[in-house]
PDB file of C-alpha atoms in Angstrom:
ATOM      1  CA  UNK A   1      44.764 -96.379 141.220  1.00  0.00           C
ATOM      2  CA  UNK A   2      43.345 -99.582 139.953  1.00  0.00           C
ATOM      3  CA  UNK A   3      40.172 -98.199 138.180  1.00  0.00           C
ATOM      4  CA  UNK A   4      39.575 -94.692 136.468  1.00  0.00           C
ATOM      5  CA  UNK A   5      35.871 -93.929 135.671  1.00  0.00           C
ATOM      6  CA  UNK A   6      34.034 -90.900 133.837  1.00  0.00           C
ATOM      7  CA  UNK A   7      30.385 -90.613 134.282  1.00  0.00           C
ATOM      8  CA  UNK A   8      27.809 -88.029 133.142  1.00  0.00           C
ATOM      9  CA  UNK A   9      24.938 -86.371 134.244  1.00  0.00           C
ATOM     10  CA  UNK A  10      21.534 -85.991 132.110  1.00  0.00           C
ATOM     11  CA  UNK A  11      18.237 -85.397 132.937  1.00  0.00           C
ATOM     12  CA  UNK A  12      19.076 -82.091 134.160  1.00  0.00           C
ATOM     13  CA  UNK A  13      21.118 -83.572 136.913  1.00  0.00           C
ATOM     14  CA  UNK A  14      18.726 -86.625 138.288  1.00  0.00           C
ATOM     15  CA  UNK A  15      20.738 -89.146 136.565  1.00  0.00           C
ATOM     16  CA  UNK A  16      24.059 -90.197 136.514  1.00  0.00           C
ATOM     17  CA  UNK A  17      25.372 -92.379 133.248  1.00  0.00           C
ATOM     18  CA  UNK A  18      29.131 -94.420 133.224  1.00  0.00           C
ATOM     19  CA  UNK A  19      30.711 -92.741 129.509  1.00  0.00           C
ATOM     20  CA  UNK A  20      34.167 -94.562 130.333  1.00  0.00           C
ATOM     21  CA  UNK A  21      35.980 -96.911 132.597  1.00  0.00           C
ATOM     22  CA  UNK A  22      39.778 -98.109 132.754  1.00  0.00           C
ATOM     23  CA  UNK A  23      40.552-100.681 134.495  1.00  0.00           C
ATOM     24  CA  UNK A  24      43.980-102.708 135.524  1.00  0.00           C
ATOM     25  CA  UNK A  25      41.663-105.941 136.262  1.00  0.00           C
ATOM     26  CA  UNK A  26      39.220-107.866 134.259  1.00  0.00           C
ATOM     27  CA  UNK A  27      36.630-108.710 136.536  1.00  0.00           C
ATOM     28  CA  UNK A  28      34.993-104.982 136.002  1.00  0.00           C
ATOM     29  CA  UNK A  29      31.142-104.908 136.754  1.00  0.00           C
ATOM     30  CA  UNK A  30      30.186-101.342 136.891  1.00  0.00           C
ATOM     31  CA  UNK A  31      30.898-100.831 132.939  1.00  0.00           C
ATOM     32  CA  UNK A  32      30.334 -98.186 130.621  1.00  0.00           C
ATOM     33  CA  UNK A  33      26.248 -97.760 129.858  1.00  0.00           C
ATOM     34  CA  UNK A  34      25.593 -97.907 133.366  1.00  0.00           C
ATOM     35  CA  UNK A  35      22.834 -95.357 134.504  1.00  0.00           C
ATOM     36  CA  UNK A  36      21.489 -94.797 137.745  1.00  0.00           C
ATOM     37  CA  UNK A  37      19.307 -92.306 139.553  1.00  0.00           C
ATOM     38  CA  UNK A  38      20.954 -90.145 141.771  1.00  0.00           C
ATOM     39  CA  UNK A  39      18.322 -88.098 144.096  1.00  0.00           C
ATOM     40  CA  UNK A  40      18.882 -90.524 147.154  1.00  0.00           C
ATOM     41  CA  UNK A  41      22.694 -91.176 146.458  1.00  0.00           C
ATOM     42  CA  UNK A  42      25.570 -89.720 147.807  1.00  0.00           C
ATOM     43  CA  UNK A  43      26.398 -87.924 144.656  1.00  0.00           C
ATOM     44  CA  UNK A  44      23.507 -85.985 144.866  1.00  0.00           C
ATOM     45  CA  UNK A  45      25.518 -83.523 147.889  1.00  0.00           C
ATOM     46  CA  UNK A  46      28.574 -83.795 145.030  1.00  0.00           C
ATOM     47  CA  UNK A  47      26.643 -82.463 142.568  1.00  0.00           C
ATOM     48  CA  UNK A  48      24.473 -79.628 145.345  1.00  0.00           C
ATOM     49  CA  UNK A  49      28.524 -78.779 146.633  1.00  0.00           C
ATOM     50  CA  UNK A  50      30.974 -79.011 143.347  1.00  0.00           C
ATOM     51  CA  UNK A  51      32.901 -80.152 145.935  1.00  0.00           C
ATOM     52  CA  UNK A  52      35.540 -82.845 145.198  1.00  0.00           C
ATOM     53  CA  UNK A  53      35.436 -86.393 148.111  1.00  0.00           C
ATOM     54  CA  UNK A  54      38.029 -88.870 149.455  1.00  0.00           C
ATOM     55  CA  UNK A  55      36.634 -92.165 150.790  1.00  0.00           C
ATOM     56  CA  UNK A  56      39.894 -93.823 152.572  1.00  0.00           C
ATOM     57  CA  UNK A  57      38.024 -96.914 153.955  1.00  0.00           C
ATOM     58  CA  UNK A  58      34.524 -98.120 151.280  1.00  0.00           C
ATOM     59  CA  UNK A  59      33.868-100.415 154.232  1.00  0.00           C
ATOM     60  CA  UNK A  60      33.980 -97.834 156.634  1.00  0.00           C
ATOM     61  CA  UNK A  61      32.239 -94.942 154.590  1.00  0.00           C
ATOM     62  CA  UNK A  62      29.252 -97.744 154.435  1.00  0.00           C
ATOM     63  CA  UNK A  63      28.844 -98.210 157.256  1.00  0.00           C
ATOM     64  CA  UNK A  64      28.988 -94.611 158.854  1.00  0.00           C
ATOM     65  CA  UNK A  65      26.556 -93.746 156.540  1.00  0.00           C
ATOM     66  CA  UNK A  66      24.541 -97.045 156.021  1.00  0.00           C
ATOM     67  CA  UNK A  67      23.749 -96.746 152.357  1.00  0.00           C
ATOM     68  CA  UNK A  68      24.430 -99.558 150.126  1.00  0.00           C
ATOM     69  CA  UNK A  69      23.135 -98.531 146.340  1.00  0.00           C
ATOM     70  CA  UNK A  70      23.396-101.086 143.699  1.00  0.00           C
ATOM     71  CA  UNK A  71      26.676 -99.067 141.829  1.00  0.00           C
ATOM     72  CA  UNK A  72      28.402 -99.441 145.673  1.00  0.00           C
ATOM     73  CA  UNK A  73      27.638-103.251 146.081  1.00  0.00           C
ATOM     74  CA  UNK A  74      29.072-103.665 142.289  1.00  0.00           C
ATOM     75  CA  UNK A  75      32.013-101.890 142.970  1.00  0.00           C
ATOM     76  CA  UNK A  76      32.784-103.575 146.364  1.00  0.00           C
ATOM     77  CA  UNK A  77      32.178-106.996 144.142  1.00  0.00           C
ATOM     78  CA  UNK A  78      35.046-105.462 141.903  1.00  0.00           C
ATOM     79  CA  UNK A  79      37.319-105.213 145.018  1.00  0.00           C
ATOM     80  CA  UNK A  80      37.302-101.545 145.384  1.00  0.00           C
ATOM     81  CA  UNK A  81      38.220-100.480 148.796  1.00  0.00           C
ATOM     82  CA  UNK A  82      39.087 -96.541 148.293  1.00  0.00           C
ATOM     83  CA  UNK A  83      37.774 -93.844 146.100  1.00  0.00           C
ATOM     84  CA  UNK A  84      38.299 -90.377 145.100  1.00  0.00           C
ATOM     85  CA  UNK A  85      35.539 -88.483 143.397  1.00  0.00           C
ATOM     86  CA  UNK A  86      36.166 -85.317 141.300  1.00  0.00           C
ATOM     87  CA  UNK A  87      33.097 -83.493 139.862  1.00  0.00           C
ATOM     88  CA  UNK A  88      34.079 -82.087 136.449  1.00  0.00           C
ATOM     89  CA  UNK A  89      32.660 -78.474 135.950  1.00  0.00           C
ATOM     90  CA  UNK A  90      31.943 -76.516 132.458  1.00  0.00           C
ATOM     91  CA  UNK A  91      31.107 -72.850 133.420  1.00  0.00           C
ATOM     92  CA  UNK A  92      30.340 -73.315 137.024  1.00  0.00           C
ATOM     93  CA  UNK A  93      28.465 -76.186 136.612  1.00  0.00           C
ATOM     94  CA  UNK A  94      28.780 -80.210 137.131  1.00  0.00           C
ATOM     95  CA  UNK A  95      28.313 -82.075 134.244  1.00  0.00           C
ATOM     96  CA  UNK A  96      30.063 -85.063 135.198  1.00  0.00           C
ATOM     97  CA  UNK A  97      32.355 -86.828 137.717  1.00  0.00           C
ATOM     98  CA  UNK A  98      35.823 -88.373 137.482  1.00  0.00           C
ATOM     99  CA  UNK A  99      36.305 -91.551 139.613  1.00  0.00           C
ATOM    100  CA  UNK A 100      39.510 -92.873 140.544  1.00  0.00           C
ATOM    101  CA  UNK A 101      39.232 -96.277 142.213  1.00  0.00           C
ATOM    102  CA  UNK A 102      41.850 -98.647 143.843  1.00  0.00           C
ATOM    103  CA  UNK A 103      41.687-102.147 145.456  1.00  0.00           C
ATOM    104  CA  UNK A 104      43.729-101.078 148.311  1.00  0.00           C
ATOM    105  CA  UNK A 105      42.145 -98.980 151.491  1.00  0.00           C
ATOM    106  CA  UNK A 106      44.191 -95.451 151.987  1.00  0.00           C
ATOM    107  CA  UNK A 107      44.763 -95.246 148.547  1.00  0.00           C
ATOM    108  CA  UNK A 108      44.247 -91.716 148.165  1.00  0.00           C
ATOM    109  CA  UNK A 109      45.070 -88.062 149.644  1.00  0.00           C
ATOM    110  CA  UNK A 110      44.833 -84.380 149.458  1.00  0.00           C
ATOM    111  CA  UNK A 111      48.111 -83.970 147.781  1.00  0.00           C
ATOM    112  CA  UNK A 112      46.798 -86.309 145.080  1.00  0.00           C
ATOM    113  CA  UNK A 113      43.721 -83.933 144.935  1.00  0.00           C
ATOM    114  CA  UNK A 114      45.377 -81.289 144.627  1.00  0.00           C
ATOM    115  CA  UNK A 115      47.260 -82.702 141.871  1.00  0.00           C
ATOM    116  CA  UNK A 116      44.097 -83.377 139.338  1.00  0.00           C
ATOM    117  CA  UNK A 117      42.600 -79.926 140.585  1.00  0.00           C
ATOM    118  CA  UNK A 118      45.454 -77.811 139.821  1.00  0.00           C
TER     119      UNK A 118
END
């Protein structure tokens, strides 16, 4: 892990705001304060599912699913290349995600899922 972000929902779950972000390099361009909208974004199913997500390959995830929103293309600038997403619940509910980024691809796996879940 290169990168370790915290983000939180308002607006009743329509936007998403960065609250935190660690990083190992300098060059960081998604920084805390960022806010984006979140009804045609990926983490819109995260939030629906409370489900927790892997991305192995950014490149690859991209282009399976052909969406490039501006927090992706400032990441990718950053050098991410793997991702694992962690919705953070209070009572059942999402209030915020966890993001653990690294500049290599393959980065991350179930066992280190199951590792922040347990």
């Amino acid at each position: 892990m290169d990168r370790l972000g915290l983000a939180v929902f308002e607006e009743r779950g329509l936007r998403l705001t960065s609250s935190l972000v660690i990083s190992e390099y300098e060059d960081v361009r998604l920084e805390t304060g960022y806010t984006e909208d979140i009804e045609r974004s990926s983490l819109r199913e995260l939030l629906d599912s409370g489900r927790a997500r892997i991305i192995r390959s950014f490149e690859r995830y991209l282009s399976e699913v052909g969406r490039r929103s501006p927090p992706t293309r400032l990441l990718l600038a950053e050098g991410v290349r793997s991702n694992m997403t962690v919705p953070l619940l209070v009572s059942g509910r999402v209030v915020g995600v966890l993001f653990f980024s690294s500049r290599h691809e393959d980065a991350f796996h179930l066992r280190h899922l199951r590792l922040i879940l347990v």
